[in-house]
GROMACS .gro file of C-alpha atoms in nm:
model
  439
    1MET     CA    1  -0.451  -6.040  -5.536
    2THR     CA    2  -0.829  -6.009  -5.508
    3GLU     CA    3  -0.817  -6.058  -5.133
    4THR     CA    4  -0.553  -5.791  -5.097
    5LYS     CA    5  -0.761  -5.538  -5.286
    6GLY     CA    6  -1.063  -5.618  -5.074
    7LEU     CA    7  -0.872  -5.552  -4.759
    8SER     CA    8  -0.736  -5.225  -4.887
    9LEU     CA    9  -1.085  -5.104  -4.975
   10GLN     CA   10  -1.239  -5.197  -4.641
   11THR     CA   11  -0.970  -5.029  -4.432
   12PRO     CA   12  -1.055  -4.661  -4.511
   13LEU     CA   13  -1.429  -4.723  -4.506
   14ARG     CA   14  -1.445  -4.778  -4.132
   15PRO     CA   15  -1.304  -4.443  -4.014
   16LEU     CA   16  -1.490  -4.274  -4.297
   17SER     CA   17  -1.819  -4.415  -4.170
   18VAL     CA   18  -1.735  -4.298  -3.817
   19LEU     CA   19  -1.657  -3.949  -3.946
   20VAL     CA   20  -1.982  -3.934  -4.143
   21PHE     CA   21  -2.173  -4.048  -3.837
   22ARG     CA   22  -2.011  -3.777  -3.623
   23LEU     CA   23  -2.086  -3.510  -3.881
   24LEU     CA   24  -2.447  -3.620  -3.902
   25LEU     CA   25  -2.471  -3.620  -3.525
   26THR     CA   26  -2.318  -3.275  -3.506
   27HIS     CA   27  -2.551  -3.144  -3.775
   28SER     CA   28  -2.860  -3.291  -3.616
   29CYS     CA   29  -2.772  -3.161  -3.267
   30ARG     CA   30  -2.633  -2.824  -3.370
   31GLY     CA   31  -2.791  -2.539  -3.175
   32GLN     CA   32  -2.941  -2.765  -2.910
   33PRO     CA   33  -2.679  -2.866  -2.648
   34GLN     CA   34  -2.461  -2.590  -2.505
   35LEU     CA   35  -2.152  -2.594  -2.284
   36THR     CA   36  -2.195  -2.356  -1.991
   37GLY     CA   37  -1.938  -2.227  -1.746
   38PRO     CA   38  -1.951  -2.000  -1.439
   39PRO     CA   39  -2.055  -1.636  -1.493
   40HIS     CA   40  -1.769  -1.509  -1.276
   41SER     CA   41  -1.404  -1.586  -1.210
   42ILE     CA   42  -1.307  -1.878  -0.989
   43VAL     CA   43  -1.080  -1.779  -0.699
   44ALA     CA   44  -0.838  -2.021  -0.534
   45ALA     CA   45  -0.547  -1.986  -0.295
   46VAL     CA   46  -0.207  -2.139  -0.353
   47GLY     CA   47  -0.201  -2.504  -0.242
   48ASP     CA   48  -0.580  -2.550  -0.247
   49ASP     CA   49  -0.789  -2.777  -0.469
   50VAL     CA   50  -1.036  -2.610  -0.703
   51ILE     CA   51  -1.312  -2.721  -0.941
   52LEU     CA   52  -1.350  -2.551  -1.280
   53PRO     CA   53  -1.720  -2.594  -1.368
   54CYS     CA   54  -1.835  -2.698  -1.716
   55HIS     CA   55  -2.172  -2.860  -1.800
   56LEU     CA   56  -2.346  -2.970  -2.118
   57LYS     CA   57  -2.708  -2.857  -2.126
   58PRO     CA   58  -2.936  -3.027  -2.189
   59ALA     CA   59  -2.749  -3.312  -2.022
   60MET     CA   60  -2.629  -3.599  -2.238
   61ASP     CA   61  -2.377  -3.879  -2.198
   62VAL     CA   62  -2.030  -3.769  -2.310
   63THR     CA   63  -1.839  -4.068  -2.178
   64ALA     CA   64  -1.752  -4.182  -2.529
   65GLU     CA   65  -1.675  -3.833  -2.656
   66LEU     CA   66  -1.346  -3.647  -2.702
   67LEU     CA   67  -1.314  -3.397  -2.414
   68GLU     CA   68  -1.038  -3.136  -2.394
   69TRP     CA   69  -0.938  -2.883  -2.128
   70LYS     CA   70  -0.672  -2.644  -2.254
   71ARG     CA   71  -0.503  -2.306  -2.214
   72SER     CA   72  -0.414  -2.116  -2.529
   73ASP     CA   73  -0.133  -1.924  -2.354
   74GLN     CA   74   0.070  -2.238  -2.279
   75ASN     CA   75   0.268  -2.484  -2.484
   76PRO     CA   76   0.163  -2.764  -2.484
   77ARG     CA   77  -0.182  -2.614  -2.447
   78PHE     CA   78  -0.361  -2.927  -2.322
   79VAL     CA   79  -0.443  -2.937  -1.952
   80HIS     CA   80  -0.647  -3.257  -1.958
   81VAL     CA   81  -0.763  -3.481  -2.246
   82TRP     CA   82  -1.028  -3.756  -2.228
   83ARG     CA   83  -1.060  -3.967  -2.538
   84TYR     CA   84  -1.317  -4.243  -2.572
   85GLY     CA   85  -1.315  -4.354  -2.210
   86GLN     CA   86  -0.957  -4.291  -2.099
   87ASP     CA   87  -0.722  -4.011  -1.992
   88LEU     CA   88  -0.434  -3.924  -2.224
   89GLU     CA   89  -0.155  -3.824  -1.988
   90HIS     CA   90   0.122  -3.802  -2.246
   91VAL     CA   91  -0.036  -3.520  -2.449
   92LYS     CA   92  -0.103  -3.272  -2.170
   93ASN     CA   93   0.127  -3.005  -2.031
   94PRO     CA   94   0.375  -3.160  -1.784
   95SER     CA   95   0.308  -2.887  -1.527
   96TYR     CA   96  -0.040  -3.039  -1.478
   97SER     CA   97   0.081  -3.396  -1.452
   98GLY     CA   98  -0.098  -3.580  -1.172
   99ARG     CA   99  -0.297  -3.270  -1.073
  100THR     CA  100  -0.607  -3.286  -1.299
  101SER     CA  101  -0.902  -3.523  -1.306
  102LEU     CA  102  -1.258  -3.548  -1.435
  103PHE     CA  103  -1.564  -3.672  -1.249
  104THR     CA  104  -1.601  -3.987  -1.459
  105ASP     CA  105  -1.928  -4.089  -1.293
  106GLU     CA  106  -2.077  -3.752  -1.385
  107LEU     CA  107  -1.983  -3.766  -1.754
  108LYS     CA  108  -2.304  -3.956  -1.831
  109ARG     CA  109  -2.496  -3.651  -1.702
  110GLY     CA  110  -2.298  -3.399  -1.907
  111ASN     CA  111  -2.074  -3.282  -1.620
  112ILE     CA  112  -1.730  -3.210  -1.769
  113SER     CA  113  -1.598  -3.010  -1.470
  114LEU     CA  114  -1.225  -3.033  -1.408
  115LYS     CA  115  -1.070  -3.076  -1.063
  116LEU     CA  116  -0.731  -2.906  -1.028
  117SER     CA  117  -0.528  -3.006  -0.722
  118LYS     CA  118  -0.251  -2.819  -0.538
  119VAL     CA  119  -0.305  -2.489  -0.716
  120ARG     CA  120   0.004  -2.293  -0.816
  121LEU     CA  121   0.053  -1.928  -0.904
  122SER     CA  122   0.127  -2.032  -1.263
  123ASP     CA  123  -0.219  -2.192  -1.288
  124GLN     CA  124  -0.385  -1.853  -1.311
  125GLY     CA  125  -0.540  -1.796  -1.653
  126ILE     CA  126  -0.834  -1.872  -1.882
  127TYR     CA  127  -0.925  -2.240  -1.930
  128HIS     CA  128  -1.127  -2.367  -2.225
  129CYS     CA  129  -1.363  -2.663  -2.193
  130ASP     CA  130  -1.399  -2.812  -2.542
  131LEU     CA  131  -1.602  -3.083  -2.720
  132PRO     CA  132  -1.428  -3.072  -3.060
  133LEU     CA  133  -1.655  -3.322  -3.239
  134LEU     CA  134  -1.968  -3.138  -3.129
  135ASP     CA  135  -1.807  -2.799  -3.194
  136LYS     CA  136  -1.890  -2.679  -2.841
  137GLN     CA  137  -1.667  -2.472  -2.615
  138SER     CA  138  -1.688  -2.283  -2.286
  139SER     CA  139  -1.440  -2.080  -2.083
  140VAL     CA  140  -1.368  -2.027  -1.715
  141LYS     CA  141  -1.121  -1.783  -1.560
  142LEU     CA  142  -0.910  -1.894  -1.264
  143VAL     CA  143  -0.763  -1.627  -1.036
  144VAL     CA  144  -0.500  -1.747  -0.791
  145ALA     CA  145  -0.477  -1.549  -0.469
  146SER     CA  146  -0.122  -1.588  -0.353
  147GLY     CA  147  -0.087  -1.749  -0.016
  148ALA     CA  148   0.234  -1.547   0.028
  149VAL     CA  149   0.088  -1.197  -0.003
  150PRO     CA  150   0.357  -0.966   0.136
  151SER     CA  151   0.285  -0.764   0.447
  152PRO     CA  152   0.171  -0.406   0.386
  153VAL     CA  153   0.436  -0.134   0.373
  154ILE     CA  154   0.400   0.171   0.601
  155SER     CA  155   0.583   0.494   0.519
  156LEU     CA  156   0.606   0.831   0.696
  157ARG     CA  157   0.443   1.083   0.467
  158GLY     CA  158   0.523   1.397   0.667
  159ILE     CA  159   0.375   1.634   0.927
  160ASP     CA  160   0.023   1.776   0.897
  161ARG     CA  161   0.053   2.127   1.044
  162GLU     CA  162  -0.318   2.200   1.022
  163ARG     CA  163  -0.421   1.894   1.223
  164ARG     CA  164  -0.092   1.891   1.417
  165GLY     CA  165  -0.018   1.523   1.356
  166VAL     CA  166   0.204   1.280   1.164
  167MET     CA  167   0.082   1.144   0.827
  168LEU     CA  168   0.130   0.771   0.760
  169ASP     CA  169   0.082   0.583   0.429
  170CYS     CA  170   0.005   0.209   0.395
  171GLU     CA  171   0.020   0.006   0.071
  172SER     CA  172  -0.037  -0.365  -0.001
  173ALA     CA  173  -0.041  -0.552  -0.336
  174GLY     CA  174  -0.135  -0.897  -0.470
  175TRP     CA  175  -0.494  -0.933  -0.342
  176TYR     CA  176  -0.805  -1.090  -0.488
  177PRO     CA  177  -1.087  -1.015  -0.432
  178GLU     CA  178  -1.054  -0.657  -0.315
  179PRO     CA  179  -0.949  -0.645   0.054
  180GLU     CA  180  -1.034  -0.404   0.335
  181VAL     CA  181  -0.781  -0.169   0.501
  182SER     CA  182  -0.802  -0.045   0.861
  183TRP     CA  183  -0.574   0.147   1.101
  184LEU     CA  184  -0.536   0.064   1.471
  185ASP     CA  185  -0.358   0.235   1.760
  186GLY     CA  186  -0.150   0.062   2.026
  187GLU     CA  187  -0.463  -0.025   2.229
  188GLY     CA  188  -0.640  -0.182   1.931
  189HIS     CA  189  -0.883   0.105   1.870
  190VAL     CA  190  -0.979   0.172   1.509
  191LEU     CA  191  -0.853   0.507   1.378
  192SER     CA  192  -1.039   0.733   1.139
  193ALA     CA  193  -0.856   0.725   0.804
  194GLY     CA  194  -0.913   0.864   0.458
  195PRO     CA  195  -1.079   0.667   0.177
  196THR     CA  196  -0.896   0.358   0.055
  197GLU     CA  197  -0.746   0.386  -0.293
  198THR     CA  198  -0.776   0.069  -0.504
  199VAL     CA  199  -0.595  -0.018  -0.829
  200ARG     CA  200  -0.664  -0.337  -1.025
  201GLY     CA  201  -0.371  -0.460  -1.231
  202PRO     CA  202  -0.368  -0.652  -1.560
  203ASP     CA  203  -0.334  -0.975  -1.360
  204ASP     CA  204  -0.670  -0.898  -1.187
  205LEU     CA  205  -0.495  -0.858  -0.853
  206TYR     CA  206  -0.568  -0.552  -0.639
  207THR     CA  207  -0.328  -0.300  -0.488
  208VAL     CA  208  -0.475  -0.096  -0.202
  209SER     CA  209  -0.339   0.209  -0.022
  210SER     CA  210  -0.462   0.418   0.271
  211ARG     CA  211  -0.350   0.732   0.458
  212VAL     CA  212  -0.410   0.838   0.817
  213THR     CA  213  -0.304   1.133   1.033
  214VAL     CA  214  -0.217   1.032   1.391
  215ASP     CA  215  -0.169   1.233   1.709
  216LYS     CA  216   0.070   1.161   1.992
  217ARG     CA  217  -0.045   0.859   2.193
  218HIS     CA  218   0.070   0.669   2.500
  219SER     CA  219   0.281   0.422   2.302
  220ASN     CA  220   0.294   0.593   1.958
  221SER     CA  221   0.245   0.245   1.808
  222PHE     CA  222   0.018   0.213   1.503
  223THR     CA  223  -0.092  -0.083   1.288
  224CYS     CA  224  -0.205  -0.109   0.925
  225ARG     CA  225  -0.424  -0.418   0.876
  226VAL     CA  226  -0.529  -0.556   0.534
  227GLN     CA  227  -0.777  -0.844   0.538
  228GLN     CA  228  -0.988  -1.043   0.291
  229ASN     CA  229  -1.273  -1.227   0.458
  230HIS     CA  230  -1.363  -1.436   0.152
  231ILE     CA  231  -1.033  -1.622   0.161
  232ASN     CA  232  -0.979  -1.572   0.535
  233GLN     CA  233  -0.646  -1.396   0.494
  234THR     CA  234  -0.501  -1.109   0.697
  235ARG     CA  235  -0.174  -0.919   0.675
  236GLU     CA  236  -0.063  -0.636   0.905
  237THR     CA  237   0.240  -0.419   0.976
  238HIS     CA  238   0.328  -0.218   1.289
  239ILE     CA  239   0.518   0.111   1.312
  240GLN     CA  240   0.658   0.301   1.611
  241VAL     CA  241   0.660   0.677   1.553
  242PRO     CA  242   0.942   0.853   1.745
  243ASP     CA  243   0.845   1.118   1.998
  244ASP     CA  244   1.068   1.369   1.819
  245PHE     CA  245   0.819   1.398   1.532
  246PHE     CA  246   0.549   1.507   1.777
  247ASP     CA  247   0.784   1.715   1.998
  248VAL     CA  248   0.872   1.935   1.701
  249ARG     CA  249   0.514   2.057   1.689
  250SER     CA  250   0.451   2.079   2.066
  251SER     CA  251   0.779   2.253   2.154
  252SER     CA  252   0.741   2.514   1.883
  253SER     CA  253   0.384   2.587   1.993
  254SER     CA  254   0.483   2.626   2.359
  255ILE     CA  255   0.771   2.858   2.268
  256ILE     CA  256   0.543   3.075   2.055
  257ILE     CA  257   0.288   3.095   2.338
  258GLY     CA  258   0.559   3.175   2.595
  259LEU     CA  259   0.706   3.440   2.371
  260ALA     CA  260   0.367   3.603   2.324
  261VAL     CA  261   0.307   3.609   2.702
  262GLY     CA  262   0.656   3.750   2.761
  263LEU     CA  263   0.602   4.028   2.508
  264THR     CA  264   0.271   4.118   2.669
  265VAL     CA  265   0.430   4.134   3.015
  266CYS     CA  266   0.716   4.350   2.884
  267ILE     CA  267   0.474   4.595   2.724
  268LEU     CA  268   0.274   4.622   3.046
  269ILE     CA  269   0.588   4.683   3.253
  270ILE     CA  270   0.710   4.952   3.013
  271LEU     CA  271   0.371   5.125   3.024
  272LEU     CA  272   0.373   5.117   3.406
  273LEU     CA  273   0.723   5.261   3.415
  274PHE     CA  274   0.627   5.545   3.184
  275PHE     CA  275   0.318   5.615   3.391
  276PHE     CA  276   0.526   5.615   3.712
  277VAL     CA  277   0.790   5.851   3.568
  278TRP     CA  278   0.516   6.082   3.441
  279LYS     CA  279   0.356   6.101   3.787
  280GLN     CA  280   0.691   6.176   3.951
  281ARG     CA  281   0.759   6.455   3.706
  282GLN     CA  282   0.417   6.602   3.783
  283LYS     CA  283   0.497   6.600   4.155
  284LYS     CA  284   0.840   6.754   4.093
  285ASN     CA  285   0.695   7.039   3.887
  286LYS     CA  286   0.433   7.101   4.153
  287THR     CA  287   0.702   7.116   4.425
  288LYS     CA  288   0.907   7.364   4.222
  289ARG     CA  289   0.608   7.591   4.174
  290SER     CA  290   0.533   7.582   4.550
  291ARG     CA  291   0.891   7.681   4.637
  292THR     CA  292   0.887   7.966   4.387
  293ASP     CA  293   0.562   8.105   4.532
  294GLU     CA  294   0.693   8.091   4.890
  295THR     CA  295   1.017   8.273   4.795
  296ASP     CA  296   0.828   8.554   4.627
  297THR     CA  297   0.601   8.592   4.930
  298GLY     CA  298   0.900   8.622   5.174
  299GLU     CA  299   1.061   8.898   4.969
  300ILE     CA  300   0.743   9.109   4.965
  301LYS     CA  301   0.716   9.090   5.346
  302ASN     CA  302   1.009   9.270   5.495
  303ARG     CA  303   1.188   8.942   5.581
  304SER     CA  304   1.098   8.963   5.949
  305GLU     CA  305   1.241   8.728   6.204
  306GLU     CA  306   0.908   8.550   6.240
  307GLU     CA  307   0.896   8.502   5.867
  308LYS     CA  308   1.254   8.385   5.851
  309LYS     CA  309   1.191   8.107   6.100
  310PRO     CA  310   0.954   7.924   5.873
  311LEU     CA  311   1.211   7.962   5.604
  312LYS     CA  312   1.460   7.794   5.826
  313LYS     CA  313   1.204   7.527   5.889
  314ASN     CA  314   1.168   7.489   5.513
  315LYS     CA  315   1.532   7.395   5.473
  316PRO     CA  316   1.479   7.048   5.604
  317TRP     CA  317   1.178   7.021   5.368
  318SER     CA  318   1.403   7.114   5.074
  319MET     CA  319   1.656   6.850   5.176
  320VAL     CA  320   1.380   6.589   5.194
  321SER     CA  321   1.260   6.686   4.845
  322VAL     CA  322   1.610   6.653   4.704
  323LYS     CA  323   1.646   6.318   4.869
  324LYS     CA  324   1.317   6.208   4.722
  325LEU     CA  325   1.425   6.327   4.381
  326GLU     CA  326   1.747   6.127   4.413
  327GLU     CA  327   1.550   5.821   4.517
  328GLU     CA  328   1.315   5.877   4.226
  329GLN     CA  329   1.609   5.910   3.992
  330GLN     CA  330   1.749   5.587   4.130
  331ARG     CA  331   1.417   5.411   4.081
  332ARG     CA  332   1.398   5.540   3.728
  333GLU     CA  333   1.747   5.410   3.657
  334ASP     CA  334   1.648   5.076   3.808
  335ALA     CA  335   1.338   5.069   3.586
  336GLU     CA  336   1.551   5.146   3.281
  337ASN     CA  337   1.785   4.865   3.379
  338LYS     CA  338   1.488   4.630   3.410
  339VAL     CA  339   1.368   4.737   3.067
  340GLN     CA  340   1.716   4.668   2.932
  341ILE     CA  341   1.715   4.325   3.094
  342LEU     CA  342   1.371   4.250   2.951
  343GLN     CA  343   1.490   4.354   2.607
  344GLU     CA  344   1.789   4.123   2.637
  345GLN     CA  345   1.559   3.838   2.748
  346LEU     CA  346   1.332   3.911   2.453
  347GLN     CA  347   1.628   3.893   2.216
  348THR     CA  348   1.739   3.568   2.378
  349LYS     CA  349   1.390   3.415   2.339
  350THR     CA  350   1.374   3.534   1.979
  351LYS     CA  351   1.704   3.365   1.909
  352GLU     CA  352   1.580   3.047   2.080
  353LEU     CA  353   1.266   3.057   1.864
  354GLN     CA  354   1.477   3.092   1.551
  355ASP     CA  355   1.692   2.798   1.662
  356GLU     CA  356   1.379   2.596   1.732
  357ARG     CA  357   1.243   2.676   1.389
  358THR     CA  358   1.572   2.563   1.239
  359ARG     CA  359   1.556   2.236   1.434
  360ARG     CA  360   1.195   2.185   1.331
  361GLU     CA  361   1.279   2.239   0.964
  362GLU     CA  362   1.570   1.996   1.000
  363ALA     CA  363   1.337   1.740   1.160
  364GLU     CA  364   1.086   1.783   0.877
  365ARG     CA  365   1.360   1.734   0.620
  366LYS     CA  366   1.469   1.425   0.810
  367VAL     CA  367   1.114   1.290   0.801
  368GLN     CA  368   1.094   1.363   0.430
  369ARG     CA  369   1.425   1.186   0.364
  370THR     CA  370   1.311   0.888   0.570
  371ALA     CA  371   0.985   0.871   0.374
  372GLU     CA  372   1.172   0.887   0.044
  373GLU     CA  373   1.413   0.614   0.155
  374LEU     CA  374   1.123   0.394   0.259
  375GLN     CA  375   0.953   0.447  -0.074
  376GLU     CA  376   1.275   0.364  -0.260
  377LYS     CA  377   1.323   0.046  -0.055
  378THR     CA  378   0.960  -0.049  -0.117
  379ALA     CA  379   1.005   0.000  -0.491
  380GLU     CA  380   1.326  -0.206  -0.486
  381LEU     CA  381   1.152  -0.484  -0.294
  382GLN     CA  382   0.861  -0.492  -0.537
  383LYS     CA  383   1.102  -0.494  -0.830
  384SER     CA  384   1.295  -0.785  -0.676
  385GLU     CA  385   0.972  -0.979  -0.626
  386SER     CA  386   0.873  -0.913  -0.987
  387ASN     CA  387   1.214  -1.034  -1.107
  388VAL     CA  388   1.183  -1.351  -0.901
  389THR     CA  389   0.835  -1.418  -1.037
  390GLU     CA  390   0.948  -1.355  -1.394
  391THR     CA  391   1.251  -1.583  -1.352
  392LYS     CA  392   1.033  -1.856  -1.208
  393ARG     CA  393   0.791  -1.824  -1.497
  394HIS     CA  394   1.075  -1.852  -1.749
  395LEU     CA  395   1.206  -2.159  -1.571
  396ASP     CA  396   0.861  -2.319  -1.576
  397THR     CA  397   0.825  -2.242  -1.946
  398GLU     CA  398   1.165  -2.389  -2.028
  399THR     CA  399   1.088  -2.699  -1.821
  400THR     CA  400   0.755  -2.741  -2.001
  401GLU     CA  401   0.914  -2.702  -2.343
  402ARG     CA  402   1.191  -2.946  -2.255
  403SER     CA  403   0.943  -3.203  -2.133
  404TYR     CA  404   0.725  -3.153  -2.438
  405LEU     CA  405   1.025  -3.202  -2.668
  406GLN     CA  406   1.123  -3.517  -2.480
  407THR     CA  407   0.769  -3.647  -2.518
  408GLU     CA  408   0.771  -3.566  -2.888
  409VAL     CA  409   1.107  -3.742  -2.931
  410GLN     CA  410   0.978  -4.050  -2.751
  411ASP     CA  411   0.659  -4.051  -2.956
  412GLU     CA  412   0.857  -4.011  -3.277
  413LYS     CA  413   1.085  -4.295  -3.173
  414LYS     CA  414   0.785  -4.515  -3.102
  415ARG     CA  415   0.626  -4.427  -3.434
  416THR     CA  416   0.952  -4.502  -3.612
  417GLU     CA  417   0.980  -4.838  -3.439
  418GLN     CA  418   0.617  -4.921  -3.517
  419LYS     CA  419   0.667  -4.817  -3.880
  420THR     CA  420   0.982  -5.025  -3.907
  421LYS     CA  421   0.806  -5.319  -3.753
  422MET     CA  422   0.508  -5.278  -3.984
  423GLU     CA  423   0.737  -5.257  -4.287
  424LYS     CA  424   0.921  -5.563  -4.171
  425ASN     CA  425   0.594  -5.751  -4.119
  426GLY     CA  426   0.476  -5.634  -4.462
  427GLU     CA  427   0.792  -5.759  -4.624
  428GLU     CA  428   0.761  -6.094  -4.449
  429SER     CA  429   0.395  -6.124  -4.549
  430SER     CA  430   0.474  -6.030  -4.909
  431GLN     CA  431   0.755  -6.286  -4.917
  432GLN     CA  432   0.516  -6.549  -4.784
  433LYS     CA  433   0.257  -6.456  -5.046
  434ASN     CA  434   0.518  -6.466  -5.321
  435HIS     CA  435   0.634  -6.799  -5.194
  436CYS     CA  436   0.274  -6.927  -5.200
  437LEU     CA  437   0.222  -6.797  -5.555
  438ILE     CA  438   0.542  -6.955  -5.672
  439SER     CA  439   0.454  -7.280  -5.508
   0.00000   0.00000   0.00000
C-alpha cells in the first residue's frame, strides 16, 4: 500500500515541474524575444511553392518547443504543428496534408518559416505563427494570384460624335498586384487611352477597366492587353469593329457637305437667272421706247415716200425683235424648268438625308443594344464564376469537416481502446496484488 501511494504522488509531480519550469522560463524571457513576420503580404501564383517567413529575434533554439502555424478562419485551424521534435500530421487541417514543412535545420537559429507547396486558391488568408509556451505570435498574409485569370472583356460603349470615333471599354478582374492596361491597334501600335480605373475588392484582388476612342483603321482590329510584370502574367482580348459603325459617321458627313454645296449652287443659279431676266426686261423696255419715238417722228413729218421707206425697212427689225422676245421667253421658261428640277433634286437630297439620319440612329441603337447585351453576358459570366468558386469552397469545407470528424472518431476509438486496456491492466495488477496479500 505504501508503494502504491508513493507512485501516485510522484506521477503528477513530473508534469507539474515541467509546467513550473516553462512558466519561469516565460517569465524570465518575457519582453525579450519577439516573433517577426514580413511587413507586407506574400504573393504566390496557383501551383507555386511559397515560404511564409517567421523568425524569433534574438535567435534562440526552438527545436524542443511547441510550434504552431494556424488559420483562425478554418476548421481545423492548424496548418502545421511541431511538438518537441516531431511533426503532428493528424491534428492539422487535411487540406494541407503533405504540403507543409518546416526548415528543421534552421529551428536552432530561431527560423520558424513555413514552406507551403502547390499553392491553391483556398490557401489565401492570414496565417499565424505561434509559440504558445512563450506566448509569442506573428502573422503573415498570403495573397494567391489566380493562374486562371480570365481574359479581359471588351464592350462597345457607343459612338463619340465629337471625336468621330467608336468608344470601347475593357475590364479585367482577379489581379494581384495591380496590373497595367494598354490598347493596341492591328499593327501593334499603342493607342492613347483614358486613365485606368482600379477597384480593390475585399479579397485584395484588383479589377481594372479602361476606355479608348478609336478611328477607322486599315483592319479595324484592336487589342486590350492586361499584364502584371511581377508575376509575369499577361491576358489580352481582340475585337474587330465592323465598318458600318464608322460608315455611319462618314456617310452622314459627306451627305451634309454635298447638300450644302448643292444648295449653294442652286442659289447661285437662281440669282443668275434673275439677273438675266432683269437684263432682258431692260432691253425690251428700251426697244419699246425706241419704237414709240420713231412712230411719233414719222407722223410729224408728212409721211413722205422717203420717210416711209425706212419704215418699211423697220418691219424686218420689228420681226427680229419679236423673234428675240420669243427666244427670250423660251429661255426664261427653260430657266424656270431648271429651277423646278433643282428644287426637286433638293427635295430628293433632303429626303435622302432624313433617311440617312434614320439609318444612323438605328445603327446607334444597334450599337447600344450590342453593348448592353455584352455587359449582361459579362455579368452572367462573372456570376457563374462566383457560383463555381463558392460551390468549390463549400465542397472543400465539407471535405475538411468530414476528415476532421473521421480523425476525431479514430482518436476517440484509440483513446477508448487505450483506456480499456489500461483498466484491464489495472484490474490484473490489482488482482495480482490481492493475490500476493492473501498469500
